[in-house]
Each structure stands twice: as C-alpha cells, then as structure tokens.
PDB file of N, CA and C in Angstrom:
ATOM      1  N   MET A   1      -0.808  -6.709 -35.382  1.00 66.00           N
ATOM      2  CA  MET A   1      -2.064  -6.379 -34.734  1.00 66.00           C
ATOM      3  C   MET A   1      -1.769  -5.909 -33.310  1.00 66.00           C
ATOM      4  N   SER A   2      -2.312  -4.788 -32.923  1.00 79.00           N
ATOM      5  CA  SER A   2      -2.046  -4.250 -31.592  1.00 79.00           C
ATOM      6  C   SER A   2      -3.028  -4.821 -30.570  1.00 79.00           C
ATOM      7  N   ARG A   3      -2.582  -4.785 -29.326  1.00 82.00           N
ATOM      8  CA  ARG A   3      -3.437  -5.281 -28.247  1.00 82.00           C
ATOM      9  C   ARG A   3      -4.526  -4.264 -27.923  1.00 82.00           C
ATOM     10  N   PRO A   4      -5.695  -4.713 -27.514  1.00 81.00           N
ATOM     11  CA  PRO A   4      -6.735  -3.755 -27.114  1.00 81.00           C
ATOM     12  C   PRO A   4      -6.338  -3.068 -25.810  1.00 81.00           C
ATOM     13  N   THR A   5      -6.697  -1.821 -25.684  1.00 81.00           N
ATOM     14  CA  THR A   5      -6.366  -1.075 -24.462  1.00 81.00           C
ATOM     15  C   THR A   5      -7.394  -1.374 -23.382  1.00 81.00           C
ATOM     16  N   SER A   6      -6.921  -1.437 -22.150  1.00 78.00           N
ATOM     17  CA  SER A   6      -7.834  -1.675 -21.033  1.00 78.00           C
ATOM     18  C   SER A   6      -8.563  -0.379 -20.704  1.00 78.00           C
ATOM     19  N   PRO A   7      -9.782  -0.475 -20.196  1.00 77.00           N
ATOM     20  CA  PRO A   7     -10.532   0.749 -19.880  1.00 77.00           C
ATOM     21  C   PRO A   7      -9.891   1.502 -18.721  1.00 77.00           C
ATOM     22  N   THR A   8      -9.968   2.806 -18.751  1.00 82.00           N
ATOM     23  CA  THR A   8      -9.444   3.656 -17.695  1.00 82.00           C
ATOM     24  C   THR A   8     -10.605   4.127 -16.829  1.00 82.00           C
ATOM     25  N   TYR A   9     -10.495   3.876 -15.537  1.00 80.00           N
ATOM     26  CA  TYR A   9     -11.543   4.281 -14.608  1.00 80.00           C
ATOM     27  C   TYR A   9     -11.096   5.537 -13.887  1.00 80.00           C
ATOM     28  N   ARG A  10     -11.954   6.526 -13.868  1.00 85.00           N
ATOM     29  CA  ARG A  10     -11.631   7.777 -13.199  1.00 85.00           C
ATOM     30  C   ARG A  10     -12.696   8.086 -12.170  1.00 85.00           C
ATOM     31  N   THR A  11     -12.253   8.445 -10.983  1.00 85.00           N
ATOM     32  CA  THR A  11     -13.180   8.829  -9.930  1.00 85.00           C
ATOM     33  C   THR A  11     -13.551  10.288 -10.127  1.00 85.00           C
ATOM     34  N   ARG A  12     -14.825  10.535 -10.267  1.00 90.00           N
ATOM     35  CA  ARG A  12     -15.277  11.901 -10.499  1.00 90.00           C
ATOM     36  C   ARG A  12     -15.975  12.476  -9.284  1.00 90.00           C
ATOM     37  N   ASN A  13     -16.446  11.625  -8.378  1.00 92.00           N
ATOM     38  CA  ASN A  13     -17.145  12.097  -7.197  1.00 92.00           C
ATOM     39  C   ASN A  13     -16.369  11.631  -5.963  1.00 92.00           C
ATOM     40  N   TRP A  14     -15.334  12.388  -5.605  1.00 90.00           N
ATOM     41  CA  TRP A  14     -14.447  11.979  -4.509  1.00 90.00           C
ATOM     42  C   TRP A  14     -15.145  11.877  -3.163  1.00 90.00           C
ATOM     43  N   PRO A  15     -16.039  12.781  -2.781  1.00 93.00           N
ATOM     44  CA  PRO A  15     -16.710  12.619  -1.480  1.00 93.00           C
ATOM     45  C   PRO A  15     -17.494  11.307  -1.383  1.00 93.00           C
ATOM     46  N   ALA A  16     -18.200  10.933  -2.433  1.00 92.00           N
ATOM     47  CA  ALA A  16     -18.945   9.674  -2.410  1.00 92.00           C
ATOM     48  C   ALA A  16     -17.990   8.479  -2.372  1.00 92.00           C
ATOM     49  N   TYR A  17     -16.885   8.571  -3.095  1.00 86.00           N
ATOM     50  CA  TYR A  17     -15.887   7.500  -3.105  1.00 86.00           C
ATOM     51  C   TYR A  17     -15.296   7.306  -1.706  1.00 86.00           C
ATOM     52  N   ASN A  18     -14.944   8.404  -1.042  1.00 85.00           N
ATOM     53  CA  ASN A  18     -14.380   8.315   0.304  1.00 85.00           C
ATOM     54  C   ASN A  18     -15.389   7.754   1.291  1.00 85.00           C
ATOM     55  N   ASP A  19     -16.647   8.153   1.173  1.00 87.00           N
ATOM     56  CA  ASP A  19     -17.688   7.615   2.061  1.00 87.00           C
ATOM     57  C   ASP A  19     -17.863   6.117   1.846  1.00 87.00           C
ATOM     58  N   ALA A  20     -17.802   5.670   0.597  1.00 86.00           N
ATOM     59  CA  ALA A  20     -17.925   4.239   0.310  1.00 86.00           C
ATOM     60  C   ALA A  20     -16.767   3.463   0.924  1.00 86.00           C
ATOM     61  N   LEU A  21     -15.568   4.030   0.895  1.00 82.00           N
ATOM     62  CA  LEU A  21     -14.426   3.359   1.522  1.00 82.00           C
ATOM     63  C   LEU A  21     -14.594   3.258   3.028  1.00 82.00           C
ATOM     64  N   LYS A  22     -15.150   4.289   3.638  1.00 84.00           N
ATOM     65  CA  LYS A  22     -15.381   4.259   5.087  1.00 84.00           C
ATOM     66  C   LYS A  22     -16.427   3.220   5.451  1.00 84.00           C
ATOM     67  N   ARG A  23     -17.462   3.083   4.625  1.00 85.00           N
ATOM     68  CA  ARG A  23     -18.516   2.104   4.910  1.00 85.00           C
ATOM     69  C   ARG A  23     -18.039   0.676   4.689  1.00 85.00           C
ATOM     70  N   ARG A  24     -16.987   0.503   3.907  1.00 86.00           N
ATOM     71  CA  ARG A  24     -16.483  -0.834   3.586  1.00 86.00           C
ATOM     72  C   ARG A  24     -15.982  -1.559   4.832  1.00 86.00           C
ATOM     73  N   GLY A  25     -15.454  -0.836   5.799  1.00 78.00           N
ATOM     74  CA  GLY A  25     -14.974  -1.470   7.021  1.00 78.00           C
ATOM     75  C   GLY A  25     -13.665  -0.881   7.468  1.00 78.00           C
ATOM     76  N   SER A  26     -13.127  -1.444   8.510  1.00 70.00           N
ATOM     77  CA  SER A  26     -11.870  -0.933   9.045  1.00 70.00           C
ATOM     78  C   SER A  26     -10.760  -1.955   8.822  1.00 70.00           C
ATOM     79  N   LEU A  27      -9.570  -1.446   8.775  1.00 66.00           N
ATOM     80  CA  LEU A  27      -8.394  -2.288   8.619  1.00 66.00           C
ATOM     81  C   LEU A  27      -7.583  -2.169   9.898  1.00 66.00           C
ATOM     82  N   THR A  28      -7.391  -3.277  10.572  1.00 72.00           N
ATOM     83  CA  THR A  28      -6.630  -3.293  11.813  1.00 72.00           C
ATOM     84  C   THR A  28      -5.290  -3.972  11.553  1.00 72.00           C
ATOM     85  N   ILE A  29      -4.225  -3.317  11.959  1.00 75.00           N
ATOM     86  CA  ILE A  29      -2.890  -3.869  11.796  1.00 75.00           C
ATOM     87  C   ILE A  29      -2.288  -4.079  13.181  1.00 75.00           C
ATOM     88  N   TRP A  30      -1.799  -5.264  13.411  1.00 77.00           N
ATOM     89  CA  TRP A  30      -1.180  -5.589  14.686  1.00 77.00           C
ATOM     90  C   TRP A  30       0.325  -5.648  14.501  1.00 77.00           C
ATOM     91  N   PHE A  31       1.058  -5.016  15.406  1.00 80.00           N
ATOM     92  CA  PHE A  31       2.514  -5.048  15.377  1.00 80.00           C
ATOM     93  C   PHE A  31       3.014  -5.759  16.626  1.00 80.00           C
ATOM     94  N   ASP A  32       3.987  -6.610  16.432  1.00 79.00           N
ATOM     95  CA  ASP A  32       4.601  -7.327  17.539  1.00 79.00           C
ATOM     96  C   ASP A  32       5.783  -6.508  18.042  1.00 79.00           C
ATOM     97  N   PRO A  33       5.766  -6.041  19.313  1.00 79.00           N
ATOM     98  CA  PRO A  33       6.876  -5.243  19.821  1.00 79.00           C
ATOM     99  C   PRO A  33       8.192  -6.029  19.881  1.00 79.00           C
ATOM    100  N   GLU A  34       8.124  -7.341  19.854  1.00 81.00           N
ATOM    101  CA  GLU A  34       9.324  -8.180  19.896  1.00 81.00           C
ATOM    102  C   GLU A  34       9.984  -8.298  18.524  1.00 81.00           C
ATOM    103  N   MET A  35       9.337  -7.804  17.502  1.00 73.00           N
ATOM    104  CA  MET A  35       9.820  -7.967  16.128  1.00 73.00           C
ATOM    105  C   MET A  35      11.083  -7.153  15.889  1.00 73.00           C
ATOM    106  N   SER A  36      11.992  -7.718  15.098  1.00 68.00           N
ATOM    107  CA  SER A  36      13.207  -7.010  14.717  1.00 68.00           C
ATOM    108  C   SER A  36      12.881  -6.085  13.547  1.00 68.00           C
ATOM    109  N   TRP A  37      13.187  -4.798  13.700  1.00 66.00           N
ATOM    110  CA  TRP A  37      12.840  -3.819  12.673  1.00 66.00           C
ATOM    111  C   TRP A  37      13.988  -3.564  11.704  1.00 66.00           C
ATOM    112  N   ASP A  38      15.089  -4.290  11.825  1.00 69.00           N
ATOM    113  CA  ASP A  38      16.200  -4.148  10.893  1.00 69.00           C
ATOM    114  C   ASP A  38      16.216  -5.359   9.982  1.00 69.00           C
ATOM    115  N   ALA A  39      16.349  -5.115   8.695  1.00 67.00           N
ATOM    116  CA  ALA A  39      16.386  -6.208   7.731  1.00 67.00           C
ATOM    117  C   ALA A  39      17.718  -6.950   7.829  1.00 67.00           C
ATOM    118  N   ALA A  40      17.707  -8.209   7.487  1.00 69.00           N
ATOM    119  CA  ALA A  40      18.928  -9.011   7.506  1.00 69.00           C
ATOM    120  C   ALA A  40      19.857  -8.534   6.393  1.00 69.00           C
ATOM    121  N   PRO A  41      21.174  -8.542   6.629  1.00 70.00           N
ATOM    122  CA  PRO A  41      22.101  -8.111   5.576  1.00 70.00           C
ATOM    123  C   PRO A  41      21.999  -9.023   4.357  1.00 70.00           C
ATOM    124  N   THR A  42      22.054  -8.403   3.187  1.00 72.00           N
ATOM    125  CA  THR A  42      21.902  -9.173   1.952  1.00 72.00           C
ATOM    126  C   THR A  42      23.237  -9.501   1.308  1.00 72.00           C
ATOM    127  N   GLY A  43      24.321  -8.805   1.712  1.00 77.00           N
ATOM    128  CA  GLY A  43      25.617  -9.029   1.101  1.00 77.00           C
ATOM    129  C   GLY A  43      25.785  -8.279  -0.210  1.00 77.00           C
ATOM    130  N   ARG A  44      24.811  -7.471  -0.575  1.00 76.00           N
ATOM    131  CA  ARG A  44      24.873  -6.702  -1.804  1.00 76.00           C
ATOM    132  C   ARG A  44      25.273  -5.270  -1.505  1.00 76.00           C
ATOM    133  N   ARG A  45      25.703  -4.561  -2.533  1.00 78.00           N
ATOM    134  CA  ARG A  45      26.078  -3.169  -2.352  1.00 78.00           C
ATOM    135  C   ARG A  45      24.844  -2.312  -2.099  1.00 78.00           C
ATOM    136  N   GLY A  46      25.080  -1.151  -1.480  1.00 73.00           N
ATOM    137  CA  GLY A  46      23.977  -0.237  -1.199  1.00 73.00           C
ATOM    138  C   GLY A  46      23.674  -0.201   0.280  1.00 73.00           C
ATOM    139  N   ARG A  47      22.823   0.706   0.646  1.00 68.00           N
ATOM    140  CA  ARG A  47      22.513   0.837   2.069  1.00 68.00           C
ATOM    141  C   ARG A  47      21.644  -0.311   2.548  1.00 68.00           C
ATOM    142  N   GLN A  48      21.708  -0.571   3.835  1.00 61.00           N
ATOM    143  CA  GLN A  48      20.902  -1.614   4.433  1.00 61.00           C
ATOM    144  C   GLN A  48      19.440  -1.170   4.472  1.00 61.00           C
ATOM    145  N   GLN A  49      18.564  -2.110   4.291  1.00 66.00           N
ATOM    146  CA  GLN A  49      17.137  -1.797   4.355  1.00 66.00           C
ATOM    147  C   GLN A  49      16.710  -1.667   5.806  1.00 66.00           C
ATOM    148  N   THR A  50      16.132  -0.530   6.148  1.00 66.00           N
ATOM    149  CA  THR A  50      15.598  -0.332   7.491  1.00 66.00           C
ATOM    150  C   THR A  50      14.164   0.126   7.356  1.00 66.00           C
ATOM    151  N   TYR A  51      13.409  -0.044   8.403  1.00 61.00           N
ATOM    152  CA  TYR A  51      11.999   0.331   8.418  1.00 61.00           C
ATOM    153  C   TYR A  51      11.826   1.556   9.304  1.00 61.00           C
ATOM    154  N   SER A  52      11.024   2.501   8.852  1.00 59.00           N
ATOM    155  CA  SER A  52      10.778   3.713   9.638  1.00 59.00           C
ATOM    156  C   SER A  52       9.797   3.401  10.765  1.00 59.00           C
ATOM    157  N   ASP A  53       9.689   4.327  11.698  1.00 60.00           N
ATOM    158  CA  ASP A  53       8.786   4.145  12.852  1.00 60.00           C
ATOM    159  C   ASP A  53       7.352   4.136  12.420  1.00 60.00           C
TER     160      ASP A  53
END
C-alpha cells in the first residue's frame, strides 16, 4: 500500500503574496561585532567553513 501524497501549494498571485509578507511584520537581525566569523577547525578533510560578509 502506498503512502498518500501531501497536497502541493502553488502561489498564483505573487503581488498579493508579497504584500501579505510585508504586512506580516519586519525581521530584525542583530550582529555582534565582537563575534568570531571563522568556524572552529573540525579536524576533517575539506576546506574550513567561513562566513561571508
């Protein structure tokens, strides 16, 4: 017996969708200038994880 498929939602009215997102509120992100922007070494192969500006 197969599992039922979940419904697929498609946005058809993009201007109204964008306006609704704007009315929802603002998202404020605070950054600490003292924060270290380089990830700690993991000891694994591959390049070190760094964060862009």
